[in-house]
Short mmCIF file of C-alpha atoms in Angstrom, two decimals:
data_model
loop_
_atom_site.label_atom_id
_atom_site.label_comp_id
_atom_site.label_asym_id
_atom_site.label_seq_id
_atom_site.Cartn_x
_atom_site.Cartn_y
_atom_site.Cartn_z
CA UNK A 239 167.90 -117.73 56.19
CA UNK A 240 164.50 -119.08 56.89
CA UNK A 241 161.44 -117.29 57.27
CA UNK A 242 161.17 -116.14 60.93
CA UNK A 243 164.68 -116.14 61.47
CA UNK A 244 166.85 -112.91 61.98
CA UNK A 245 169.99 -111.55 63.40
CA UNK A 246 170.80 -110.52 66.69
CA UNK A 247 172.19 -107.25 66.90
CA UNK A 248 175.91 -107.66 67.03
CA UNK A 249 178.70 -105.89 69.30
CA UNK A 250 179.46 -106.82 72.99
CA UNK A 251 180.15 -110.27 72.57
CA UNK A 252 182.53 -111.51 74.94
CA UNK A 253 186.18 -113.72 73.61
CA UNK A 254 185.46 -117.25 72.24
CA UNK A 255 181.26 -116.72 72.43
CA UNK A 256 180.34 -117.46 68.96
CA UNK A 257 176.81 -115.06 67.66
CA UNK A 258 174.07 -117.23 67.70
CA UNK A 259 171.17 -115.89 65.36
CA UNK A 260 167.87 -115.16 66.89
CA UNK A 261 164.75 -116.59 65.75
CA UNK A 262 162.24 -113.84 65.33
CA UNK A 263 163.82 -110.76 64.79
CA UNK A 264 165.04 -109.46 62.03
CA UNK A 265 166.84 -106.30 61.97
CA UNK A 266 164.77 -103.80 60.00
CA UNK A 267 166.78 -101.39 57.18
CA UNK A 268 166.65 -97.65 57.73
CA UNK A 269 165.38 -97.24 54.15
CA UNK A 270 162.17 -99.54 55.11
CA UNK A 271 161.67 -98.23 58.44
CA UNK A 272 161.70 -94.34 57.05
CA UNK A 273 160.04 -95.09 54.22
CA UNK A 274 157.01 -96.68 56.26
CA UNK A 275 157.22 -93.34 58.35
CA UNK A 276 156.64 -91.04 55.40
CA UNK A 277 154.06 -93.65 54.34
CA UNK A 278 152.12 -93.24 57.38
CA UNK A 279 152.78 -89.50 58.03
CA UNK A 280 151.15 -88.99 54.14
CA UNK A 281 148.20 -91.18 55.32
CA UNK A 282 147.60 -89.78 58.50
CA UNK A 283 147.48 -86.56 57.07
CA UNK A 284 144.91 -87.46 53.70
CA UNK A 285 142.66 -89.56 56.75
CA UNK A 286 142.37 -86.42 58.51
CA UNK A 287 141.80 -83.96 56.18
CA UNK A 288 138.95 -86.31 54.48
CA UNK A 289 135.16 -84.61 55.14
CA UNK A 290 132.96 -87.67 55.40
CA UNK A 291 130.46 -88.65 52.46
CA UNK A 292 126.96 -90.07 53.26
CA UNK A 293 127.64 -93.94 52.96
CA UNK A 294 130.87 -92.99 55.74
CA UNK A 295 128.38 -90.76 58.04
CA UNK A 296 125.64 -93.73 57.02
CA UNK A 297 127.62 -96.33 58.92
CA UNK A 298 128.67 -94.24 62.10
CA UNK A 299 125.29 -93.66 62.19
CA UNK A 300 124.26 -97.72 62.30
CA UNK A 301 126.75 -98.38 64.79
CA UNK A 302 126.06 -95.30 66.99
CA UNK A 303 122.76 -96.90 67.67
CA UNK A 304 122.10 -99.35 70.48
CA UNK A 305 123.09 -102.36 69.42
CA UNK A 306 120.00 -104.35 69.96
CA UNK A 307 118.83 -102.69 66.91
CA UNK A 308 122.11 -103.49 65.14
CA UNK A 309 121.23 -106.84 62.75
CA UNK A 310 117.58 -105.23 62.36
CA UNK A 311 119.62 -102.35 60.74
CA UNK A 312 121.73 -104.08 58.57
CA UNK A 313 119.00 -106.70 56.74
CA UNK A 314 118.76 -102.67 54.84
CA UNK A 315 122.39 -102.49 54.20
CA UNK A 316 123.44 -106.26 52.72
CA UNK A 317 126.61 -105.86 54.38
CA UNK A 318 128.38 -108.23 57.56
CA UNK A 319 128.20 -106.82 61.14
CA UNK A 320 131.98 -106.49 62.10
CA UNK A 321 133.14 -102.74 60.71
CA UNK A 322 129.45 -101.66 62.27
CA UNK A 323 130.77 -103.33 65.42
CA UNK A 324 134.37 -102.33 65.25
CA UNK A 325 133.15 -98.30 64.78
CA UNK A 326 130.52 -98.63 67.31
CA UNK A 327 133.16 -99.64 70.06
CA UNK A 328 135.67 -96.86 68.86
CA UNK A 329 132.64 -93.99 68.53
CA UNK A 330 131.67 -95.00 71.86
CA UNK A 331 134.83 -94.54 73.70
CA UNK A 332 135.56 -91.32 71.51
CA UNK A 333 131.89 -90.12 73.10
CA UNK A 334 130.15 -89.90 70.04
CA UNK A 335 132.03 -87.38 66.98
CA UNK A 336 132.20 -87.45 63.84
CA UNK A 337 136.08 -87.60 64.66
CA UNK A 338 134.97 -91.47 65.11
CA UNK A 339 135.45 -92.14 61.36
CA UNK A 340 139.05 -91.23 61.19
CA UNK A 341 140.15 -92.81 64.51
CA UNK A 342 138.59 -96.19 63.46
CA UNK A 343 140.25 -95.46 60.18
CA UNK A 344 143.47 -94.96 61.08
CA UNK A 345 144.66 -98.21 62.81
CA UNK A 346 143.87 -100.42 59.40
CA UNK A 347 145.57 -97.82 57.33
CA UNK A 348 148.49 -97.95 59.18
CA UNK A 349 148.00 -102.14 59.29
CA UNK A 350 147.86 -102.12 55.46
CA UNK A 351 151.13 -100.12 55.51
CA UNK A 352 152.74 -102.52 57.96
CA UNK A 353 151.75 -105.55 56.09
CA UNK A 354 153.48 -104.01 52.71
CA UNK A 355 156.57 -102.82 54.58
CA UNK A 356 157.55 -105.64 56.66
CA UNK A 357 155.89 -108.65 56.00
CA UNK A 358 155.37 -108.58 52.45
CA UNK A 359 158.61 -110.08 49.73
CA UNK A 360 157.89 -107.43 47.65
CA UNK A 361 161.34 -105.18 46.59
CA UNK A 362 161.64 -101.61 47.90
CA UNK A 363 160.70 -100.25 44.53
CA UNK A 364 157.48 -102.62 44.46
CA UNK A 365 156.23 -101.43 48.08
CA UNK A 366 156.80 -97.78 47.22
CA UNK A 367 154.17 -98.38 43.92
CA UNK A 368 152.04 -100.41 46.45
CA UNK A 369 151.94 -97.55 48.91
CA UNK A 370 150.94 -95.05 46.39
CA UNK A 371 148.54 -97.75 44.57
CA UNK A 372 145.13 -96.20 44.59
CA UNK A 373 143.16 -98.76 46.16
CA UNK A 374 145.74 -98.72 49.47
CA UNK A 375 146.65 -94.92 49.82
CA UNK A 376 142.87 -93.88 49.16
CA UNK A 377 139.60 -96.20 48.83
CA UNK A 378 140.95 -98.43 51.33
CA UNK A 379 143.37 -96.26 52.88
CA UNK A 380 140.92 -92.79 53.78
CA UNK A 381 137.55 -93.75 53.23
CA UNK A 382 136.09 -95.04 56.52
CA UNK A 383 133.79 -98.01 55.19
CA UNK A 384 133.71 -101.61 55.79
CA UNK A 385 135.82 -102.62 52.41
CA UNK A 386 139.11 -101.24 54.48
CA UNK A 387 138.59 -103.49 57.23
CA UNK A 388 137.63 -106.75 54.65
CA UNK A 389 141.20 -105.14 52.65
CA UNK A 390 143.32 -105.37 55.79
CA UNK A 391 141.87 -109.24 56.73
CA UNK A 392 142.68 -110.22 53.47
CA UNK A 393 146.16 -108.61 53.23
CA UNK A 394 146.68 -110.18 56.67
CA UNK A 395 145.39 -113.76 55.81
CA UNK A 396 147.97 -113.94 53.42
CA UNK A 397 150.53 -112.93 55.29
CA UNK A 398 149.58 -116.05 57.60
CA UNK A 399 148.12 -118.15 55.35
CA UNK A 400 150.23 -121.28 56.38
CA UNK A 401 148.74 -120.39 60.32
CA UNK A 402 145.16 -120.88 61.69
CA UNK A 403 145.23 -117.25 62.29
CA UNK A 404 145.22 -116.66 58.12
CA UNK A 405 141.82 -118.61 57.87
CA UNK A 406 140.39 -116.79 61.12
CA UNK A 407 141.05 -113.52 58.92
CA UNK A 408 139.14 -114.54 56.14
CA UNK A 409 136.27 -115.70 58.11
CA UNK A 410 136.04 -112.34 59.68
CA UNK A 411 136.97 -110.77 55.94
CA UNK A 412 133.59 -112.66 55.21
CA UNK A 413 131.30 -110.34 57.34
CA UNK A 414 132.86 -106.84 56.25
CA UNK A 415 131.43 -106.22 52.84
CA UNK A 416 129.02 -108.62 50.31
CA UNK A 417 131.81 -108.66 47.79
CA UNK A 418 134.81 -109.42 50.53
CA UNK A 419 132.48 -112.53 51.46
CA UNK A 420 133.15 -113.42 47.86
CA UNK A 421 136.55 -112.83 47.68
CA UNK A 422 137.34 -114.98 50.89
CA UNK A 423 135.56 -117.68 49.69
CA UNK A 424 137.07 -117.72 46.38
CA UNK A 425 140.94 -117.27 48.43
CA UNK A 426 140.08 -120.08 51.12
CA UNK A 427 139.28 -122.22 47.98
CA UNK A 428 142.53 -121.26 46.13
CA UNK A 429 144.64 -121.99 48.98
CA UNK A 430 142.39 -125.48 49.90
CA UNK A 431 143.69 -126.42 46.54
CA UNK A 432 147.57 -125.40 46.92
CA UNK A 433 147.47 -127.06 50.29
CA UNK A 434 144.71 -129.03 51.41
CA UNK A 435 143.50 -129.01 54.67
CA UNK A 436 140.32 -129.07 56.49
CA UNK A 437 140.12 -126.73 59.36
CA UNK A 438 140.50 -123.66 57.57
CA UNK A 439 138.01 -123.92 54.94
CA UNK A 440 135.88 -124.86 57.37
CA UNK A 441 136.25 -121.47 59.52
CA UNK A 442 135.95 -119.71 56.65
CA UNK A 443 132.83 -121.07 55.73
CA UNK A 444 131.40 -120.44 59.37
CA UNK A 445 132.62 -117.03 58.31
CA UNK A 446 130.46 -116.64 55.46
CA UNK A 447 127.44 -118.56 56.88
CA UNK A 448 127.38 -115.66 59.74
CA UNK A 449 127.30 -113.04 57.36
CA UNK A 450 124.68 -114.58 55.34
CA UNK A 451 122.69 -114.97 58.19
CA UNK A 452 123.49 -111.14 59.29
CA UNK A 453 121.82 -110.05 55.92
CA UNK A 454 119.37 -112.73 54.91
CA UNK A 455 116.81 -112.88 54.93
CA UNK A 456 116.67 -109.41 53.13
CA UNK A 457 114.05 -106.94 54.40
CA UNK A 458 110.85 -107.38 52.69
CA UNK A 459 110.55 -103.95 52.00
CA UNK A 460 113.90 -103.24 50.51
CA UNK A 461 113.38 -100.81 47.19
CA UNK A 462 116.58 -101.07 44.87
CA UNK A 463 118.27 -97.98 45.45
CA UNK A 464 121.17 -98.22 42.77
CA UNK A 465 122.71 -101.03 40.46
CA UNK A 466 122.33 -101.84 36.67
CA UNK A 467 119.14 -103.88 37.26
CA UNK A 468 116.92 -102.32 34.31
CA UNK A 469 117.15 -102.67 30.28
CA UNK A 470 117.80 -106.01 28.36
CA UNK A 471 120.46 -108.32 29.65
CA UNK A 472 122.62 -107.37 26.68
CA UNK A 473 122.16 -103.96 27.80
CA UNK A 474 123.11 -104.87 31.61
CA UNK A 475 126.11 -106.91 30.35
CA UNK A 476 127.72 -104.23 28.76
CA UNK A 477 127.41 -101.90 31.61
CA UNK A 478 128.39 -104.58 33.96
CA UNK A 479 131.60 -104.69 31.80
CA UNK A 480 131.99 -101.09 31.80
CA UNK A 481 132.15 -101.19 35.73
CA UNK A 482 134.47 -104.33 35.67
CA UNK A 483 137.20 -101.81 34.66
CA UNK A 484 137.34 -100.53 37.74
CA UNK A 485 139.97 -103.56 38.10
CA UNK A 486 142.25 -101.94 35.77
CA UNK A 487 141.52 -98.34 35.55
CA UNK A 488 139.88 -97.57 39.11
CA UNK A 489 140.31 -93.64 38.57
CA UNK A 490 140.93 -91.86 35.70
CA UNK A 491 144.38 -89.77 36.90
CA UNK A 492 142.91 -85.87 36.36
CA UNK A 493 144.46 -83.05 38.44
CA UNK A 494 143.13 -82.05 40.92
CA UNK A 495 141.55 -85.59 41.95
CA UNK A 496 137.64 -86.74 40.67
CA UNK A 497 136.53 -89.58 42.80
CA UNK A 498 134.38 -92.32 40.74
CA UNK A 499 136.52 -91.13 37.33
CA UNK A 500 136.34 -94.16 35.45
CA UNK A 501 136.52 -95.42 32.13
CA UNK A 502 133.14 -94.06 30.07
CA UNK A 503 131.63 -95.40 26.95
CA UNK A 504 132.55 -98.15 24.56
CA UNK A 505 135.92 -97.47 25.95
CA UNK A 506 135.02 -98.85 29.08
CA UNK A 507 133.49 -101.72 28.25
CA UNK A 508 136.82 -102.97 26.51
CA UNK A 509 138.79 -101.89 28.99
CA UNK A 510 136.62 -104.26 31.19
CA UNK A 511 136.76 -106.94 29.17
CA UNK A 512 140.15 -106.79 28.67
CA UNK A 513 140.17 -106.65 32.81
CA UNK A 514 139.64 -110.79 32.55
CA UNK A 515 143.00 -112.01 30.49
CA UNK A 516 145.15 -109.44 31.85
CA UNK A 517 144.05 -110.90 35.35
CA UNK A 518 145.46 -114.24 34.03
CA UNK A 519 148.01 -113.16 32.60
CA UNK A 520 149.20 -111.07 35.99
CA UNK A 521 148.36 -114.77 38.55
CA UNK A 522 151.26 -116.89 38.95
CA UNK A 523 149.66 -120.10 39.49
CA UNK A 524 146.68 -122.54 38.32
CA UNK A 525 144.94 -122.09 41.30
CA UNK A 526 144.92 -118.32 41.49
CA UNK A 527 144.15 -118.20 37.56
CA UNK A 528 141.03 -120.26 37.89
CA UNK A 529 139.97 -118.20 41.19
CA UNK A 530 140.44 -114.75 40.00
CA UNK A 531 138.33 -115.63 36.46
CA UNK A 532 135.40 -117.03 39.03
CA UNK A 533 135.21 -113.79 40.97
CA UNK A 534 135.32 -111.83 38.07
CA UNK A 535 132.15 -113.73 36.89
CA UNK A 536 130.80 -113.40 40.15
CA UNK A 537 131.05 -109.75 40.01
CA UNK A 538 129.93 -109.44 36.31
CA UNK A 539 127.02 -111.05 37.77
CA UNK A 540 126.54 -109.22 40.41
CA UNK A 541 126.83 -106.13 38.73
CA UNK A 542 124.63 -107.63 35.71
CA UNK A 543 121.64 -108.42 38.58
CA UNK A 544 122.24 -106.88 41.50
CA UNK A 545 124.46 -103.30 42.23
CA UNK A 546 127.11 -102.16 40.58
CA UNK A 547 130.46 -102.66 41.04
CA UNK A 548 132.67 -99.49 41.95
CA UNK A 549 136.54 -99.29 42.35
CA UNK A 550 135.85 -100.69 45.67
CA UNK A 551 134.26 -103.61 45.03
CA UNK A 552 136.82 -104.47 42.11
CA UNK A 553 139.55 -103.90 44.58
CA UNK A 554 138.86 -107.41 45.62
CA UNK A 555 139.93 -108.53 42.62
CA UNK A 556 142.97 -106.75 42.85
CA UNK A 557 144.00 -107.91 46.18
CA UNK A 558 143.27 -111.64 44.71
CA UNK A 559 146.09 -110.94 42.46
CA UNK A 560 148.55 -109.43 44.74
CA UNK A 561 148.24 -112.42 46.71
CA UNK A 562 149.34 -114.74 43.57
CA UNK A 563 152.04 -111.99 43.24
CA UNK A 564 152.89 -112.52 46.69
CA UNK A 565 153.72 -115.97 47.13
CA UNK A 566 155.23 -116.34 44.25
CA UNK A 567 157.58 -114.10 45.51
CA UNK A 568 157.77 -116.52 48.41
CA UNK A 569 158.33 -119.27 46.37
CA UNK A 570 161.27 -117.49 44.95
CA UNK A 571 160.01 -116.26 41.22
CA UNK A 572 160.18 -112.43 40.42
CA UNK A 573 158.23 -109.81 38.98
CA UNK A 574 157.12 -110.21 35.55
CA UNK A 575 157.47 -106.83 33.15
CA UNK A 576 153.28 -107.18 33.36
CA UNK A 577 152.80 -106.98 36.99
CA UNK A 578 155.33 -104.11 37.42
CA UNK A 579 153.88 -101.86 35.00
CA UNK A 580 150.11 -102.88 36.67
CA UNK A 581 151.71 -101.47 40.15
CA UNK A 582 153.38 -98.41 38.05
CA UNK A 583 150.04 -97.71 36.71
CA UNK A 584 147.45 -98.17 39.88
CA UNK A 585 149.94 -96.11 41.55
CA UNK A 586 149.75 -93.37 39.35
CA UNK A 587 145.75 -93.25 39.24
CA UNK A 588 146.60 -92.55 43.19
CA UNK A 589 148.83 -89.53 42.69
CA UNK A 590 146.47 -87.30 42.23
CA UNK A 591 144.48 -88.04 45.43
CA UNK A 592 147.56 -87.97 47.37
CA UNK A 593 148.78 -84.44 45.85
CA UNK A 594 145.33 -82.91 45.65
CA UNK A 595 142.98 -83.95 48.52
CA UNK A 596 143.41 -80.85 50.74
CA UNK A 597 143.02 -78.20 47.98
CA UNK A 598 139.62 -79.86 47.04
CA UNK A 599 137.43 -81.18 50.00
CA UNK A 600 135.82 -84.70 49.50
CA UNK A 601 132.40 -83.43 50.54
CA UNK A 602 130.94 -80.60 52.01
CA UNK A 603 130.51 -82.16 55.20
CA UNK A 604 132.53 -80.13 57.28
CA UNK A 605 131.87 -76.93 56.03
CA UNK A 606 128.30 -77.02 56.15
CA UNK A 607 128.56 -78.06 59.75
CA UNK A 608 131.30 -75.29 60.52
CA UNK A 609 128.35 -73.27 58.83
CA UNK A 610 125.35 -74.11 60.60
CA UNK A 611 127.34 -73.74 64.34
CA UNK A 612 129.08 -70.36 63.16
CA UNK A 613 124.83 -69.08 62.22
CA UNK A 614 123.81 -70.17 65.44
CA UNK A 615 121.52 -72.49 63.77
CA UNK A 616 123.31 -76.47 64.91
CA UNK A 617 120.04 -77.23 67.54
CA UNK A 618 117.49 -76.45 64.86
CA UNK A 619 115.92 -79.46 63.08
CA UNK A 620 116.65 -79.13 59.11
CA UNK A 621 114.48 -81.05 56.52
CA UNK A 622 116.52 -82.94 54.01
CA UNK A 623 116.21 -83.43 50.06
CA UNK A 624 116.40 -85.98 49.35
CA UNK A 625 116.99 -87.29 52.78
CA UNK A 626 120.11 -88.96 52.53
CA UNK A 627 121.21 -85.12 53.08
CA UNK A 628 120.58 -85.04 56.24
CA UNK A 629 122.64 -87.69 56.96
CA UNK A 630 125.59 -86.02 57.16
CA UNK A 631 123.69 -82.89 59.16
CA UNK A 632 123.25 -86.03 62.04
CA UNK A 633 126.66 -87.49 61.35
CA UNK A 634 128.21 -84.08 62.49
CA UNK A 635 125.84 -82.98 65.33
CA UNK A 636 123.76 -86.07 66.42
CA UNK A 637 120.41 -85.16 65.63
CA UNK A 638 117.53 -86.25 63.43
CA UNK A 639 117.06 -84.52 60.77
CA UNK A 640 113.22 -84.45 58.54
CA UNK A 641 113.50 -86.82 55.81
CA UNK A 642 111.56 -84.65 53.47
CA UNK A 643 110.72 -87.62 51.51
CA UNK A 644 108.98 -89.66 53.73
CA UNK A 645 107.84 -86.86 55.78
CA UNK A 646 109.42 -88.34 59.25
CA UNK A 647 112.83 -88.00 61.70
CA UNK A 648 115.62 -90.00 61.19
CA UNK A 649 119.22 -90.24 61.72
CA UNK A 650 120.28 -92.63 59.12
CA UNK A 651 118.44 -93.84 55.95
CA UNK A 652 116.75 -97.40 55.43
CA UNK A 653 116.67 -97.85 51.64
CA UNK A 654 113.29 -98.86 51.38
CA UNK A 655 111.94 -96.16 49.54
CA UNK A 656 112.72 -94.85 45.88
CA UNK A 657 115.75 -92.46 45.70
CA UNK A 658 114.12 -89.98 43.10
CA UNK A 659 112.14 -87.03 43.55
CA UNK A 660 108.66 -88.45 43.31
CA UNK A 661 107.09 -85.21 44.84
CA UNK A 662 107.28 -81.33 45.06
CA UNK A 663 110.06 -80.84 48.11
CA UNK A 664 107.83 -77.57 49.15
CA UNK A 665 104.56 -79.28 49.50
CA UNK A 666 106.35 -81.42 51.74
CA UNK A 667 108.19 -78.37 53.56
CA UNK A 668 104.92 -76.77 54.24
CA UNK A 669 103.30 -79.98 55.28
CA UNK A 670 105.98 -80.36 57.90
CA UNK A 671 106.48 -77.15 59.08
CA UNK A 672 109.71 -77.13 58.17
CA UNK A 673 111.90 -74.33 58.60
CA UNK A 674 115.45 -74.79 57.62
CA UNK A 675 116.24 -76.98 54.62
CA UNK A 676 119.76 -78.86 52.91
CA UNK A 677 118.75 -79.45 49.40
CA UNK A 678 120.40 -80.98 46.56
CA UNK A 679 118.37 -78.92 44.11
CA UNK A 680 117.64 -75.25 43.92
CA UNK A 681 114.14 -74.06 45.19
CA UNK A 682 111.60 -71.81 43.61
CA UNK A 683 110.52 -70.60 47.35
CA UNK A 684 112.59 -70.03 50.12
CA UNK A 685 115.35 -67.54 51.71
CA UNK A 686 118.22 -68.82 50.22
CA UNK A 687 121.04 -68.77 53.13
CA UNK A 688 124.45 -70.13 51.23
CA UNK A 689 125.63 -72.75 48.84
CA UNK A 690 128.07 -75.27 48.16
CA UNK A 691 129.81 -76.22 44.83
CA UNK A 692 130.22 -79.75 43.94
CA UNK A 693 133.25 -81.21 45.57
CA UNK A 694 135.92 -84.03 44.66
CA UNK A 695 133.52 -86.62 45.95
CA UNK A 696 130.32 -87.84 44.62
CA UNK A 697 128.48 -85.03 45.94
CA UNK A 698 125.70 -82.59 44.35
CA UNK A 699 125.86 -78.99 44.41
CA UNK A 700 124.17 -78.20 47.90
CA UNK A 701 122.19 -75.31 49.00
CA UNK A 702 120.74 -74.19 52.82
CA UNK A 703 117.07 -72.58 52.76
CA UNK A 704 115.14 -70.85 55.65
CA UNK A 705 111.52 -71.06 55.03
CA UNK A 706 108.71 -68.92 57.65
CA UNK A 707 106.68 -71.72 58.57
CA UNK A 708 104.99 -72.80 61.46
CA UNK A 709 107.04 -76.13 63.35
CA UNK A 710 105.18 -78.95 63.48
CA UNK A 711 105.54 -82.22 65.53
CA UNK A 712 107.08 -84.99 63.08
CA UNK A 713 106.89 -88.63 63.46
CA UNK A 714 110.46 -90.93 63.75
CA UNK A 715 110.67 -92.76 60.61
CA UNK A 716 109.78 -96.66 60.75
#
């Protein structure tokens, strides 16, 4: 049987009618169709339960403002427009919550979960590991961020690679995240060279010329906030082959879970360097070989010059590969002893988020907000420190908070300013008049109101200060 062909459900059939099979529907097994249940229900549950982190309140932030001011935003951000869009559209109709990040969420979670279930050729046994693979059931599959939208186009445009609809994926792949423009580029060339044709590439490339254009040219003021962009280039290489290992080893497995748990040392620098033959050694075909090693030198790169690359940002790589894994399937090979202990082992570095995300919350998010409202204290203005803090304060109750190191409102950050703590927080407390306070280090002055351990996300220990000042009027941030 064909792809796209399927059986009619059988029974009822008068004397002498012969069945005639259906085209389009195929009758689903009970085993897929539960398991993509339980699936889901898991997922559901690990979206919910997530507390947002500062890049996920960041975004909701970006796209809760008027959109006018959208593409002005985002020359700050070096991301495409389209998950900033798609969030806006769901945060308006939800009227503005926090509760935005989960709903917007939740539909590509469950799409990735479709696409595994019932339109990948994968075995049962092979979905199940791809289902509990950390990059699906977590980074793309709970954090609310642009790289699950750019996961799900991808998935999707190789699904329907042999339609138009395939290459109208990747061009919209293209404006999620900087590093799912790359990998769409590097796909639509891999399957231009399998089957050459020219409409496709060419709506990818539209793809990636709008998000160019959505980014570039980049804000003149625009201070590096994070990357591996000091030191000698030998010095830079190395790390950028430390973070390459993400590929292979995107979280350490520890219980309970430690998000950004990856390989340290010397250790990880082989392990990323190892990252590059067992690539080639996992992609079935010519084309795919030669495209996965130019996106891991693109990333190498990137990471070597620009930002580094997280477990993310590698997860590109890795859905490169399950594409070459995936039509060979098609093309009727199997599983090689390599790729299914690669699936084994990405699943279990996601067992641990799975099993021990609601005993050990993400961020503090959620209680700090269920904090602040329970003290009476959610319609006061806090001062932030640093002042991506208070992005999560306006995430939760939509209001500006005091950046306290730039001394002005804001809602969201624009990362033109140095992330350290050039100055004394309580000069800049008593030069604003500032009152209550989130900080990320413990003051010498100050009532000292509660605190928050470190949590399973890349979080600091937090504390909340009330200082007897005089308010002052504070200018919005520019």
């Amino acid at each position: 049987m064909t792809r796209g062909e399927g059986y009619a459900i059988s029974g009822g059939m008068s004397s002498g009618v012969a069945a005639i099979p259906s085209v389009g529907v195929r009758r689903l097994p009970a085993s897929d169709i539960s398991a993509f249940c339980l699936f889901v229900a898991i997922q559901v549950w690990l979206i919910f339960s997530h507390p947002p982190w500062i890049d996920e309140g960041q975004a909701l932030l970006i796209a809760r403002a008027p959109l006018d001011q959208l593409f002005f935003n985002l020359k700050y951000e070096g991301h495409g427009a389209l998950w900033y869009l798609w969030l806006g559209m769901v945060d308006r109709l939800a009227g503005g919550t926090a509760w935005s990040l989960p709903i917007a969420q939740l539909p590509i979670s469950i799409g990735l979960l479709y696409l595994i279930w019932f339109r990948s050729p994968f075995t049962w046994p092979a979905r199940v590991l791809l289902s509990l693979n950390y990059f699906f059931i977590f980074e793309y599959g709970v954090i609310s961020r642009e790289y699950s939208l750019g996961a799900f186009l991808i998935l999707y445009a190789i699904a329907e690679r042999e339609s138009l609809l395939g290459w109208i994926a990747l061009a919209l792949a293209a404006n999620t995240s900087v590093y799912d423009t790359a990998g769409a580029g590097v796909l639509a060339v891999v399957l231009f060279f399998r089957r050459p044709r020219l409409v496709g590439p060419l709506i990818v490339m539209a793809g990636v010329l709008a998000a160019a254009l959505t980014v570039f040219p980049i804000a003149p003021d625009l201070h590096p906030t994070a990357g591996n962009t000091t030191g000698s280039w030998l010095v830079r290489f190395l790390r950028g082959e430390q973070m390459m290992s993400n590929l292979v080893v995107p979280a350490v497995p520890t219980f309970p879970y430690q998000w950004r748990n990856t390989v340290p040392g010397w250790w990880g620098v082989a392990a990323g360097a190892l990252a590059l033959p067992f690539g080639l050694m996992i992609a079935r075909q010519r084309a795919f070989r030669w495209g996965f090693a130019g996106l891991y030198v693109i990333f190498l790169l990137f990471a070597m010059a620009i930002h580094e690359v997280l477990a993310r940002d590698a997860g590109v790589m890795f859905l490169l590969l399950l594409g070459s894994l995936w039509i060979a399937l098609d093309e009727g090979e199997r599983l090689a002893a390599w790729s299914w202990t690669w699936l084994a082992w990405l699943a279990v570095c996601g067992l641990p988020f799975a099993a021990t995300s609601s005993a050990r919350p993400f961020t503090h998010s959620r209680i700090i907000a269920q904090w602040i409202t329970a003290h009476g204290l959610r319609n006061q203005t806090w001062g932030a420190w640093p002042g991506r803090e208070g992005t999560m304060i306006s995430t939760e109750f939509g209001r500006p908070t005091i950046n306290l190191e730039k001394d002005c409102l804001n809602t969201f950050l624009r990362w033109d300013y140095p992330h350290e703590f050039v100055a004394d927080p309580l000069e800049h407390i008593r030069a604003d008049g500032t009152r209550y306070v989130i900080s990320e280090i413990r003051l010498a002055e100050g009532r000292l109101l509660a605190s928050f351990p470190i949590g399973g996300g890349w979080e600091w220990q937090t504390y909340l200060y009330a200082f007897d000042v005089q308010p002052r009027p504070v200018r919005n941030c520019r």
